Amino acid sequence: MLDITLLGCGGTMPLPNRWLTSLYVQYNGRGILIDCGEGTQIAMKEAGCSAHNIDLILLTHFHGDHVMGLPGILMSMGMSGRTEPVTIVGPENLLQVVSGLCVAAGIPFEVQTVELKNPEYRFPFPDGSLLHIHAFAAKHSVKTYGYSLELERTRRFDPEQAAKYHIPIKYWSRLQKNETIRDQGVVYTPDMVLGEERRGIKVTYCTDTRPSERIMKAAEGADLAILEGMYGSDERLEAAKIKQHMIFSEAAHIAAEAHVKELWLTHYSPSETNPEEWIEHARTIFPNSHCGTCGKHVVLNYPEEETEPS
Amino acid sequence: MLDITLLGCGGTMPLPNRWLTSLYVQYNGRGILIDCGEGTQIAMKEAGCSAHNIDLILLTHFHGDHVMGLPGILMSMGMSGRTEPVTIVGPENLLQVVSGLCVAAGIPFEVQTVELKNPEYRFPFPDGSLLHIHAFAAKHSVKTYGYSLELERTRRFDPEQAAKYHIPIKYWSRLQKNETIRDQGVVYTPDMVLGEERRGIKVTYCTDTRPSERIMKAAEGADLAILEGMYGSDERLEAAKIKQHMIFSEAAHIAAEAHVKELWLTHYSPSETNPEEWIEHARTIFPNSHCGTCGKHVVLNYPEEETEPS
């Protein structure tokens, strides 16, 4: 399962009682953070999310409201005794931005930066599970990416097949992890014992963008899409176009076209003091739309598998 | 008068419900900020202090909990329509630190940096009033300064003297501002019409330090001293020494020796969850000691003048 917490839901600047948009994704005790504006480390404490355990930080772009909390988080991780490296992924010039922001931060662990060139990035968790990260270009005033995260689901292991092929039990778990085994001239392949590919758990996150086909494709079939709703009312579409942002109904259109299961809106303008007021603008298009709030949390499990007809 | 707001009172890292130590000093609508850790711009909003009107930012040192809110504040000032320059004063390497921190901030006004070489700095307010800023070295693990701010009080104008010397009324206000006037061979000097020097309003701010004579001298006679109390209990003195910080009773000693009128403690360790519990450790030494809190506010007026014996 993936444990998802929207740490904040604001855009532009942090406000009393509204942290800046940032997403904390937890899997098996390890954390992944998407964006970290000023105050994100406090939002994490409020939401009970561990800074210490963050292994990966994904940055969408370098506007201040998405990155200025980075040095504070890294410092707090250091103060909590973190010594393992942390990887930061983001657009080109990442190293320059991270170096600048961290000019006054003493960080007692290695920070590895990965500037996005290849849209696909695989992140292995300590238990061997893989998170597939797909970065896709958003349409904003500066180079901006959205991210789809998909936790791989291993194929079902069939012990009857394993027995049929007389595969020693000591190899079963390695085969389950997709490893091919050679033992005294005999080759055991995963296909001998594993079933069909299975859908994992998918979350798509995209803010600071105009709508696009690319976002729809990237979000296809997501269990949860967290998309920008800078303004609630359709009447503010022109303002959104000028500032290269997205309104509630546009996010809902993407959610509907991409067949996602659930939509959370986020990255509200400071002028949207009560986003809930406008939720129907999204729900008329995509009924399972919800206003993101600071600390909004869900646990996403692997989908139930269809039982075969008896 | 000087309007003083302690925006936050925490050290090390921002916490839910405790902003990092930062001081907002307001005079006649203009703002001066001392230090700005992560979240200070939110603390300012909560306390009703204007970011837009900040003309001067004084940095004590470059530990993250004192500077990481700088880019966010400058950005918010820009978004509020600020176009006038802002001056930032701090230790050497200031330009490098400010440039680094602001790598992702679009700032639409000039930022002037002044690296502290001369301990005396005079800041003129738009109405002509002068703020005397005295920077003094603290004792910390890195180069750190405390600041005494003294709002100059003009000498009392004596209209009877002015009449006696037949000084034209059109020159009175200029003489009051300490200007010497020459008019057709006649010289009018301020001393002809102004009384004795008068005490202004003085505030001393010093955190992240061990106690020292220098701090005592700098705080001499202050109307308000805001000093570090990293730990409340005397039993934590050794920890304070190791980390180069100060405990409640040490701050109170300074306040007593320096004959200040009032002491606020600040820059609490995150481990001090209820600083008020320890206030007697300060009050037994300096009775007018108070725990700083986020948003603690006072208006300091010029002292009442002694009436001459009749």
Coordinates of C-alpha atoms in Angstrom, one line a residue:
Chain A
M1 CA 0.0 0.0 0.0
L2 CA 0.9 3.6 -0.5
D3 CA 0.2 6.1 2.2
I4 CA -0.5 9.5 0.8
T5 CA -0.6 12.8 2.7
L6 CA -1.2 16.2 1.1
L7 CA 0.9 18.3 3.4
G8 CA -0.4 21.6 2.2
C9 CA -2.8 22.9 -0.5
G10 CA -1.8 26.6 -1.0
G11 CA -0.1 28.2 -4.0
T12 CA 2.0 31.4 -4.2
M13 CA 2.8 32.0 -0.5
P14 CA 2.2 30.2 2.8
L15 CA -0.6 31.5 4.9
P16 CA -1.7 31.1 8.5
N17 CA -3.5 27.8 8.5
R18 CA -2.6 27.0 4.9
W19 CA 0.7 25.4 4.0
L20 CA 2.1 25.3 0.5
T21 CA 1.3 22.4 -1.7
S22 CA 3.5 19.4 -1.1
L23 CA 2.9 15.7 -1.2
Y24 CA 4.3 13.1 1.2
V25 CA 4.1 9.5 -0.1
Q26 CA 5.0 6.8 2.3
Y27 CA 5.7 3.1 1.5
N28 CA 6.8 0.6 4.1
G29 CA 8.3 3.3 6.4
R30 CA 10.2 5.2 3.7
G31 CA 9.2 8.6 2.5
I32 CA 9.0 10.4 -0.8
L33 CA 8.3 14.1 -1.0
I34 CA 7.0 16.1 -4.0
D35 CA 7.8 19.8 -3.7
C36 CA 8.6 21.6 -0.4
G37 CA 7.8 25.2 -0.1
E38 CA 8.5 27.3 3.0
G39 CA 7.0 25.7 6.1
T40 CA 6.8 22.2 4.7
Q41 CA 8.8 20.7 7.6
I42 CA 6.2 22.1 10.0
A43 CA 3.4 20.7 7.9
M44 CA 5.1 17.3 8.1
K45 CA 5.3 17.5 11.9
E46 CA 1.6 18.5 12.1
A47 CA 0.7 15.6 9.8
G48 CA 2.9 13.1 11.6
C49 CA 5.1 12.5 8.6
S50 CA 8.8 11.6 9.2
A51 CA 11.4 13.9 7.7
H52 CA 14.1 11.5 8.8
N53 CA 12.9 8.7 6.5
I54 CA 12.7 10.7 3.3
D55 CA 14.8 9.0 0.6
L56 CA 13.7 10.9 -2.4
I57 CA 12.5 14.5 -3.1
L58 CA 10.9 15.3 -6.4
L59 CA 10.7 18.9 -7.4
T60 CA 8.2 20.1 -10.0
H61 CA 9.9 23.4 -10.8
F62 CA 11.9 26.2 -9.2
H63 CA 9.3 28.7 -8.2
G64 CA 9.8 29.7 -4.6
D65 CA 6.6 28.3 -3.3
H66 CA 7.7 24.8 -4.3
V67 CA 11.3 24.7 -3.2
M68 CA 12.1 27.2 -0.4
G69 CA 11.4 24.7 2.4
L70 CA 14.1 22.3 1.0
P71 CA 17.1 23.5 3.2
G72 CA 15.0 23.4 6.4
I73 CA 13.9 19.9 5.7
L74 CA 17.4 18.7 4.9
M75 CA 18.7 20.4 8.1
S76 CA 16.0 18.8 10.2
M77 CA 16.7 15.4 8.7
G78 CA 20.4 15.9 9.7
M79 CA 19.4 17.0 13.2
S80 CA 17.3 13.8 13.5
G81 CA 20.4 11.7 13.0
R82 CA 20.0 11.0 9.3
T83 CA 23.3 9.8 7.7
E84 CA 22.1 8.0 4.5
P85 CA 22.1 9.8 1.2
V86 CA 19.1 11.6 -0.1
T87 CA 18.2 11.9 -3.8
I88 CA 16.6 15.0 -5.2
V89 CA 15.1 14.9 -8.7
G90 CA 14.1 18.0 -10.7
P91 CA 14.5 20.1 -13.8
E92 CA 17.8 21.2 -15.2
N93 CA 19.8 23.6 -13.1
L94 CA 18.8 21.5 -10.1
L95 CA 22.3 21.4 -8.7
Q96 CA 22.7 25.2 -8.8
V97 CA 19.3 25.7 -7.1
V98 CA 19.9 23.1 -4.4
S99 CA 23.4 24.5 -3.7
G100 CA 22.1 28.0 -3.5
L101 CA 19.2 27.2 -1.2
C102 CA 21.4 25.2 1.1
V103 CA 24.1 27.9 1.4
A104 CA 23.3 28.2 5.1
A105 CA 22.4 24.6 5.8
G106 CA 24.8 22.2 7.5
I107 CA 23.8 18.8 6.0
P108 CA 25.6 15.8 7.4
F109 CA 24.7 13.4 4.6
E110 CA 25.2 13.2 0.9
V111 CA 22.7 14.9 -1.3
Q112 CA 22.5 13.4 -4.8
T113 CA 20.9 15.5 -7.5
V114 CA 19.3 14.0 -10.6
E115 CA 18.4 16.5 -13.3
L116 CA 15.5 15.2 -15.4
K117 CA 16.6 14.1 -18.8
N118 CA 15.0 10.8 -19.0
P119 CA 11.3 10.9 -18.1
E120 CA 11.4 7.5 -16.5
Y121 CA 13.1 6.9 -13.1
R122 CA 13.0 3.8 -11.1
F123 CA 13.3 4.0 -7.3
P124 CA 14.0 0.8 -5.4
F125 CA 12.7 0.6 -1.8
P126 CA 14.8 -1.3 0.7
D127 CA 12.5 -4.3 0.6
G128 CA 13.1 -4.6 -3.2
S129 CA 9.8 -3.1 -4.3
L130 CA 10.1 -0.7 -7.2
L131 CA 8.5 2.7 -7.6
H132 CA 8.2 3.7 -11.2
I133 CA 8.4 7.5 -11.6
H134 CA 7.2 9.0 -14.8
A135 CA 8.0 12.7 -15.1
F136 CA 6.0 14.7 -17.7
A137 CA 6.2 18.3 -18.9
A138 CA 3.5 20.6 -17.6
K139 CA 2.6 23.9 -19.3
H140 CA 3.8 26.7 -17.1
S141 CA 5.9 29.9 -17.3
V142 CA 9.1 28.0 -16.4
K143 CA 10.1 24.4 -17.1
T144 CA 7.8 22.4 -14.9
Y145 CA 7.1 18.7 -14.5
G146 CA 4.3 16.6 -13.1
Y147 CA 5.0 13.2 -11.7
S148 CA 3.2 9.9 -11.9
L149 CA 4.3 7.4 -9.2
E150 CA 3.4 3.8 -9.7
L151 CA 4.3 1.2 -7.1
E152 CA 5.0 -2.0 -9.0
R153 CA 3.0 -5.1 -8.0
T154 CA 4.8 -8.4 -8.3
R155 CA 3.2 -11.1 -10.4
R156 CA 1.4 -13.8 -8.5
F157 CA 3.6 -16.8 -7.6
D158 CA 2.1 -20.1 -8.4
P159 CA 3.4 -22.8 -6.0
E160 CA 1.8 -25.6 -8.0
Q161 CA 3.8 -24.6 -11.1
A162 CA 6.9 -24.5 -9.0
A163 CA 6.3 -28.0 -7.7
K164 CA 5.5 -29.2 -11.1
Y165 CA 8.9 -28.0 -12.4
H166 CA 10.6 -29.4 -9.2
I167 CA 12.0 -26.0 -8.4
P168 CA 13.8 -26.1 -5.1
I169 CA 12.0 -24.0 -2.5
K170 CA 15.1 -22.0 -1.7
Y171 CA 14.7 -20.3 -5.2
W172 CA 11.1 -19.4 -4.9
S173 CA 11.5 -16.0 -3.4
R174 CA 14.2 -15.0 -5.9
L175 CA 12.0 -16.1 -8.8
Q176 CA 9.1 -14.1 -7.3
K177 CA 11.4 -11.1 -7.5
N178 CA 11.8 -11.7 -11.2
E179 CA 15.2 -13.3 -11.0
T180 CA 16.4 -16.0 -13.4
I181 CA 18.2 -18.9 -11.5
R182 CA 20.8 -21.2 -12.9
D183 CA 21.7 -24.3 -10.9
Q184 CA 24.0 -27.0 -12.2
G185 CA 22.9 -26.5 -15.8
V186 CA 19.2 -26.1 -15.0
V187 CA 17.6 -22.7 -15.7
Y188 CA 14.5 -21.6 -13.8
T189 CA 12.8 -18.5 -15.2
P190 CA 10.2 -16.3 -13.5
D191 CA 7.7 -17.0 -16.3
M192 CA 7.7 -20.6 -15.1
V193 CA 6.1 -19.7 -11.8
L194 CA 4.6 -16.2 -12.1
G195 CA 1.2 -15.2 -13.4
E196 CA 0.0 -12.2 -15.4
E197 CA 1.3 -8.7 -15.0
R198 CA -0.7 -6.9 -12.3
R199 CA -1.7 -3.3 -11.9
G200 CA 0.1 -1.5 -9.1
I201 CA -0.9 1.6 -7.3
K202 CA -0.7 4.9 -9.2
V203 CA -0.7 8.5 -8.1
T204 CA -0.4 11.5 -10.4
Y205 CA 0.6 14.9 -9.1
C206 CA 0.6 18.0 -11.3
T207 CA 0.4 21.7 -10.3
D208 CA 1.3 24.9 -11.9
T209 CA 0.2 24.1 -15.4
R210 CA -2.4 24.7 -18.1
P211 CA -4.3 21.6 -19.0
S212 CA -2.8 19.4 -21.7
E213 CA -3.1 16.0 -23.4
R214 CA 0.2 15.1 -21.8
I215 CA -1.2 15.4 -18.3
M216 CA -4.2 13.2 -19.3
K217 CA -2.0 10.5 -20.7
A218 CA 0.3 10.6 -17.7
A219 CA -2.7 10.3 -15.3
E220 CA -4.4 7.5 -17.2
G221 CA -6.1 5.1 -14.8
A222 CA -4.5 6.6 -11.6
D223 CA -5.9 5.6 -8.3
L224 CA -5.5 9.2 -7.2
A225 CA -4.8 12.4 -9.2
I226 CA -3.8 15.5 -7.3
L227 CA -4.1 18.4 -9.7
E228 CA -4.0 22.1 -9.5
G229 CA -7.1 24.1 -8.9
M230 CA -5.7 27.6 -8.6
Y231 CA -9.2 29.1 -8.9
G232 CA -12.6 27.6 -8.2
S233 CA -14.9 29.5 -10.4
D234 CA -15.0 29.2 -14.2
E235 CA -15.2 33.0 -14.3
R236 CA -11.6 33.1 -13.4
L237 CA -10.4 31.1 -16.4
E238 CA -8.8 34.1 -18.1
A239 CA -6.8 35.0 -15.0
A240 CA -5.7 31.3 -14.9
K241 CA -4.6 31.4 -18.5
I242 CA -2.6 34.6 -18.0
K243 CA -0.8 33.1 -15.0
Q244 CA -0.4 29.6 -16.6
H245 CA -2.5 27.9 -14.0
M246 CA -5.5 25.6 -14.0
I247 CA -9.1 26.0 -12.6
F248 CA -11.3 23.4 -10.8
S249 CA -13.3 22.5 -13.9
E250 CA -10.2 22.0 -16.0
A251 CA -8.6 19.7 -13.5
A252 CA -11.9 17.8 -13.3
H253 CA -11.9 17.4 -17.1
I254 CA -8.5 15.8 -17.0
A255 CA -9.6 13.5 -14.2
A256 CA -12.6 12.4 -16.2
E257 CA -10.7 11.9 -19.5
A258 CA -7.9 10.1 -17.8
H259 CA -10.3 7.7 -16.0
V260 CA -8.7 8.3 -12.6
K261 CA -10.5 7.0 -9.6
E262 CA -10.4 10.1 -7.4
L263 CA -9.3 13.7 -7.8
W264 CA -7.9 16.0 -5.1
L265 CA -7.6 19.7 -6.0
T266 CA -4.7 21.7 -4.6
H267 CA -2.5 24.8 -5.1
Y268 CA -5.2 27.3 -4.4
S269 CA -4.6 31.0 -4.9
P270 CA -4.4 32.9 -1.6
S271 CA -7.5 34.7 -2.9
E272 CA -9.5 31.4 -2.7
T273 CA -10.3 31.6 1.0
N274 CA -12.9 28.8 0.9
P275 CA -12.2 26.5 -2.0
E276 CA -15.0 24.1 -0.8
E277 CA -17.4 26.8 -2.0
W278 CA -16.5 25.9 -5.6
I279 CA -16.3 22.1 -5.5
E280 CA -19.4 21.7 -7.6
H281 CA -17.6 23.2 -10.5
A282 CA -15.4 20.1 -10.5
R283 CA -18.1 17.6 -9.4
T284 CA -20.4 18.3 -12.3
I285 CA -17.6 17.1 -14.5
F286 CA -16.0 14.5 -12.4
P287 CA -18.1 13.5 -9.4
N288 CA -15.3 12.0 -7.3
S289 CA -13.6 15.4 -6.9
H290 CA -12.5 16.6 -3.5
C291 CA -10.9 19.7 -2.2
G292 CA -7.4 19.0 -0.9
T293 CA -6.8 20.3 2.6
C294 CA -3.6 20.5 4.7
G295 CA -3.0 17.0 6.0
K296 CA -5.5 15.2 3.8
H297 CA -4.6 11.6 3.9
V298 CA -5.5 8.3 2.3
V299 CA -4.1 4.8 2.2
L300 CA -4.2 3.3 -1.3
N301 CA -4.2 -0.5 -1.5
Y302 CA -3.6 -2.7 -4.5
P303 CA -6.9 -3.1 -6.3
E304 CA -8.9 -6.2 -5.6
E305 CA -8.2 -8.8 -8.3
E306 CA -11.0 -10.1 -10.3
T307 CA -11.8 -13.7 -9.4
E308 CA -11.8 -16.0 -12.3
P309 CA -15.2 -17.3 -13.4
S310 CA -15.9 -20.6 -11.8
Chain B
M1 CA 7.5 55.5 19.7
L2 CA 8.8 52.1 18.6
D3 CA 6.4 49.3 18.1
I4 CA 8.0 45.9 18.9
T5 CA 6.7 42.5 18.0
L6 CA 8.5 39.3 18.7
L7 CA 7.4 37.2 15.7
G8 CA 8.6 33.9 17.0
C9 CA 10.5 32.6 20.0
G10 CA 11.9 29.2 18.9
G11 CA 15.4 28.2 18.1
T12 CA 16.9 25.4 15.9
M13 CA 13.7 24.5 13.9
P14 CA 10.2 25.8 13.5
L15 CA 7.5 23.8 15.3
P16 CA 3.8 23.7 15.0
N17 CA 2.7 26.7 17.1
R18 CA 6.2 28.0 17.6
W19 CA 7.8 30.2 14.9
L20 CA 11.5 30.8 14.9
T21 CA 12.9 33.8 16.7
S22 CA 12.6 37.0 14.8
L23 CA 11.9 40.6 15.8
Y24 CA 9.8 43.2 14.0
V25 CA 10.4 46.8 14.9
Q26 CA 8.0 49.3 13.5
Y27 CA 8.4 53.1 13.5
N28 CA 6.0 55.4 11.9
G29 CA 4.7 52.8 9.4
R30 CA 8.2 51.6 8.4
G31 CA 9.5 48.1 9.4
I32 CA 12.8 46.7 10.5
L33 CA 13.3 43.0 10.8
I34 CA 15.9 41.2 12.8
D35 CA 16.5 37.6 11.6
C36 CA 14.0 35.6 9.5
G37 CA 14.0 31.8 9.8
E38 CA 11.6 29.6 7.9
G39 CA 8.0 30.7 8.3
T40 CA 8.7 34.2 9.4
Q41 CA 6.5 35.6 6.7
I42 CA 3.6 33.6 8.1
A43 CA 4.4 34.8 11.6
M44 CA 4.3 38.4 10.3
K45 CA 0.8 37.8 8.8
E46 CA -0.4 36.3 12.0
A47 CA 0.9 39.2 14.0
G48 CA -0.4 41.8 11.6
C49 CA 3.1 43.1 10.6
S50 CA 3.5 44.4 7.1
A51 CA 6.2 42.7 4.9
H52 CA 5.6 45.4 2.3
N53 CA 7.0 48.2 4.5
I54 CA 10.2 46.5 5.6
D55 CA 13.1 48.8 4.8
L56 CA 15.9 47.1 6.7
I57 CA 16.7 43.5 7.6
L58 CA 19.4 42.8 10.2
L59 CA 20.8 39.3 10.3
T60 CA 22.6 38.1 13.4
H61 CA 24.3 35.1 11.7
F62 CA 23.9 32.5 9.0
H63 CA 22.6 29.5 10.8
G64 CA 19.5 28.3 9.0
D65 CA 17.0 29.0 11.7
H66 CA 17.8 32.7 11.4
V67 CA 17.9 33.2 7.6
M68 CA 15.9 30.6 5.7
G69 CA 12.8 32.7 5.6
L70 CA 14.6 35.6 3.8
P71 CA 13.7 34.6 0.2
G72 CA 10.1 34.1 1.1
I73 CA 9.8 37.5 2.7
L74 CA 11.5 39.2 -0.2
M75 CA 9.2 37.4 -2.6
S76 CA 6.1 38.3 -0.7
M77 CA 7.2 42.0 -0.5
G78 CA 7.6 41.9 -4.3
M79 CA 4.1 40.4 -4.7
S80 CA 2.7 43.1 -2.6
G81 CA 3.9 45.7 -5.1
R82 CA 7.1 46.7 -3.3
T83 CA 9.5 48.5 -5.7
E84 CA 11.7 50.5 -3.3
P85 CA 15.1 49.0 -2.4
V86 CA 15.6 47.0 0.8
T87 CA 18.8 46.9 2.8
I88 CA 20.1 43.8 4.4
V89 CA 22.8 44.1 7.1
G90 CA 24.8 41.1 8.3
P91 CA 28.2 39.4 8.9
E92 CA 30.8 38.9 6.1
N93 CA 29.8 36.7 3.3
L94 CA 26.3 38.3 3.4
L95 CA 26.1 38.8 -0.3
Q96 CA 27.0 35.1 -1.0
V97 CA 24.4 33.9 1.5
V98 CA 21.6 36.2 0.2
S99 CA 22.4 35.4 -3.4
G100 CA 22.3 31.7 -2.6
L101 CA 19.1 31.8 -0.7
C102 CA 17.4 33.9 -3.3
V103 CA 18.3 31.6 -6.2
A104 CA 14.7 30.7 -6.8
A105 CA 13.1 34.0 -5.8
G106 CA 12.1 36.6 -8.3
I107 CA 12.6 39.9 -6.5
P108 CA 11.4 43.1 -8.4
F109 CA 13.3 45.6 -6.3
E110 CA 16.9 46.3 -5.4
V111 CA 18.4 44.4 -2.5
Q112 CA 21.4 46.2 -1.0
T113 CA 23.7 44.2 1.2
V114 CA 25.9 45.8 3.9
E115 CA 28.5 43.5 5.4
L116 CA 29.2 44.5 9.0
K117 CA 32.6 46.2 9.2
N118 CA 31.7 49.2 11.2
P119 CA 29.7 48.4 14.3
E120 CA 27.7 51.7 14.0
Y121 CA 25.1 52.1 11.4
R122 CA 22.6 54.9 11.1
F123 CA 19.3 54.3 9.5
P124 CA 17.2 57.4 8.5
F125 CA 13.5 57.0 8.4
P126 CA 11.5 58.9 5.8
D127 CA 10.4 61.5 8.4
G128 CA 14.0 62.4 9.1
S129 CA 14.2 60.5 12.4
L130 CA 17.4 58.5 12.9
L131 CA 17.7 55.0 14.2
H132 CA 21.2 54.3 15.6
I133 CA 22.1 50.7 15.2
H134 CA 25.0 49.3 17.1
A135 CA 26.1 45.8 16.2
F136 CA 28.2 43.9 18.7
A137 CA 29.9 40.5 18.6
A138 CA 28.2 37.6 20.3
K139 CA 30.0 34.4 21.4
H140 CA 28.7 31.6 19.2
S141 CA 30.1 28.8 17.1
V142 CA 30.0 31.1 14.0
K143 CA 30.4 34.9 13.6
T144 CA 27.3 36.3 15.2
Y145 CA 26.1 39.8 16.1
G146 CA 23.6 41.2 18.5
Y147 CA 22.0 44.5 17.8
S148 CA 21.1 47.5 19.9
L149 CA 18.6 49.8 18.2
E150 CA 18.2 53.3 19.5
L151 CA 15.6 55.8 18.1
E152 CA 17.1 59.2 18.4
R153 CA 15.1 61.8 20.3
T154 CA 15.5 65.3 19.0
R155 CA 16.5 68.0 21.6
R156 CA 13.7 70.1 22.9
F157 CA 13.1 73.3 20.9
D158 CA 12.8 76.5 23.0
P159 CA 10.7 79.1 21.2
E160 CA 11.5 81.7 23.8
Q161 CA 15.2 81.4 22.8
A162 CA 14.3 81.5 19.2
A163 CA 12.3 84.7 19.7
K164 CA 15.1 86.2 21.8
Y165 CA 17.6 85.7 18.9
H166 CA 14.9 87.0 16.4
I167 CA 15.2 83.8 14.4
P168 CA 12.6 83.8 11.6
I169 CA 9.9 81.2 12.2
K170 CA 10.5 79.7 8.7
Y171 CA 13.9 78.3 10.1
W172 CA 12.6 76.9 13.3
S173 CA 11.8 73.4 12.0
R174 CA 15.2 73.1 10.3
L175 CA 17.0 74.2 13.4
Q176 CA 15.0 71.6 15.3
K177 CA 16.4 69.0 12.9
N178 CA 19.9 70.0 13.9
E179 CA 20.6 72.1 10.8
T180 CA 22.7 75.2 10.8
I181 CA 21.1 78.1 8.9
R182 CA 22.9 81.0 7.1
D183 CA 20.8 83.9 6.0
Q184 CA 22.4 87.1 4.7
G185 CA 25.5 86.8 6.8
V186 CA 23.7 85.7 9.9
V187 CA 24.3 82.2 11.3
Y188 CA 21.7 80.4 13.4
T189 CA 22.9 77.3 15.1
P190 CA 20.8 74.5 16.7
D191 CA 22.5 75.2 20.0
M192 CA 20.8 78.6 20.1
V193 CA 17.4 77.0 20.4
L194 CA 17.8 73.4 21.4
G195 CA 18.0 72.0 24.9
E196 CA 20.0 69.1 26.4
E197 CA 20.5 65.8 24.6
R198 CA 17.6 63.5 25.4
R199 CA 17.5 59.8 25.8
G200 CA 15.8 58.0 22.9
I201 CA 14.2 54.5 22.9
K202 CA 16.5 51.6 23.1
V203 CA 16.0 47.9 22.3
T204 CA 18.7 45.3 22.5
Y205 CA 18.4 41.9 20.7
C206 CA 20.9 39.1 21.2
T207 CA 20.5 35.4 20.7
D208 CA 22.8 32.5 20.0
T209 CA 25.5 33.4 22.4
R210 CA 27.3 32.7 25.6
P211 CA 27.0 35.6 28.1
S212 CA 29.7 38.4 27.8
E213 CA 30.7 41.8 29.0
R214 CA 30.1 43.1 25.5
I215 CA 26.4 42.2 25.6
M216 CA 26.0 43.9 29.0
K217 CA 27.7 47.1 27.7
A218 CA 25.6 47.0 24.5
A219 CA 22.4 46.6 26.4
E220 CA 23.1 49.3 29.0
G221 CA 20.0 51.1 29.9
A222 CA 17.8 49.5 27.2
D223 CA 14.1 49.9 27.5
L224 CA 13.8 46.3 26.4
A225 CA 16.3 43.6 26.1
I226 CA 15.4 40.5 24.1
L227 CA 17.9 37.8 25.0
E228 CA 18.4 34.2 24.4
G229 CA 17.1 31.7 26.9
M230 CA 17.8 28.4 25.1
Y231 CA 17.1 26.4 28.3
G232 CA 15.1 27.3 31.3
S233 CA 16.8 25.3 34.1
D234 CA 20.2 26.0 35.6
E235 CA 20.8 22.3 35.4
R236 CA 21.2 22.6 31.6
L237 CA 24.0 25.1 31.8
E238 CA 26.6 22.5 30.6
A239 CA 24.5 21.7 27.5
A240 CA 24.2 25.4 26.8
K241 CA 28.0 25.9 27.1
I242 CA 28.7 23.0 24.7
K243 CA 26.2 24.4 22.2
Q244 CA 27.3 28.0 22.7
H245 CA 23.9 29.2 23.9
M246 CA 22.6 30.9 27.0
I247 CA 20.1 29.9 29.8
F248 CA 17.4 31.9 31.5
S249 CA 19.5 32.9 34.5
E250 CA 22.4 34.0 32.4
A251 CA 20.2 36.3 30.4
A252 CA 18.7 37.6 33.6
H253 CA 22.2 38.4 34.9
I254 CA 22.9 40.4 31.8
A255 CA 19.6 42.3 32.1
A256 CA 20.3 43.1 35.8
E257 CA 23.9 44.2 35.2
A258 CA 22.9 46.3 32.2
H259 CA 20.1 48.0 34.1
V260 CA 17.6 47.3 31.4
K261 CA 14.0 48.0 32.1
E262 CA 12.5 44.8 30.9
L263 CA 13.7 41.4 29.6
W264 CA 12.1 39.1 27.2
L265 CA 13.5 35.6 26.8
T266 CA 13.5 33.9 23.4
H267 CA 15.1 31.3 21.2
Y268 CA 14.0 28.3 23.2
S269 CA 15.2 24.9 22.5
P270 CA 12.6 22.6 20.9
S271 CA 13.0 20.5 24.0
E272 CA 11.6 23.4 26.1
T273 CA 8.0 22.7 25.6
N274 CA 6.8 25.1 28.4
P275 CA 9.3 27.8 29.0
E276 CA 7.0 29.6 31.4
E277 CA 7.7 26.7 33.8
W278 CA 11.2 28.1 34.3
I279 CA 10.6 31.9 34.5
E280 CA 11.4 32.1 38.2
H281 CA 15.0 31.1 37.3
A282 CA 15.2 34.5 35.6
R283 CA 13.0 36.5 38.0
T284 CA 14.9 35.7 41.1
I285 CA 17.8 37.5 39.4
F286 CA 15.9 40.1 37.3
P287 CA 12.3 40.5 38.4
N288 CA 11.0 42.1 35.2
S289 CA 11.8 39.0 33.1
H290 CA 9.1 37.6 30.8
C291 CA 8.9 34.7 28.5
G292 CA 8.8 35.8 24.9
T293 CA 5.9 34.3 23.0
C294 CA 5.0 34.3 19.3
G295 CA 3.5 37.7 18.6
K296 CA 4.4 39.3 22.0
H297 CA 4.0 43.0 21.4
V298 CA 4.8 46.2 23.2
V299 CA 4.8 49.9 22.3
L300 CA 7.8 51.7 23.7
N301 CA 7.4 55.5 24.2
Y302 CA 10.0 58.1 25.0
P303 CA 10.6 58.2 28.7
E304 CA 8.8 60.9 30.7
E305 CA 11.2 63.8 31.2
E306 CA 12.0 64.8 34.7
T307 CA 10.5 68.2 35.5
E308 CA 12.9 70.8 36.7
P309 CA 12.8 71.7 40.3
S310 CA 10.6 74.7 40.8

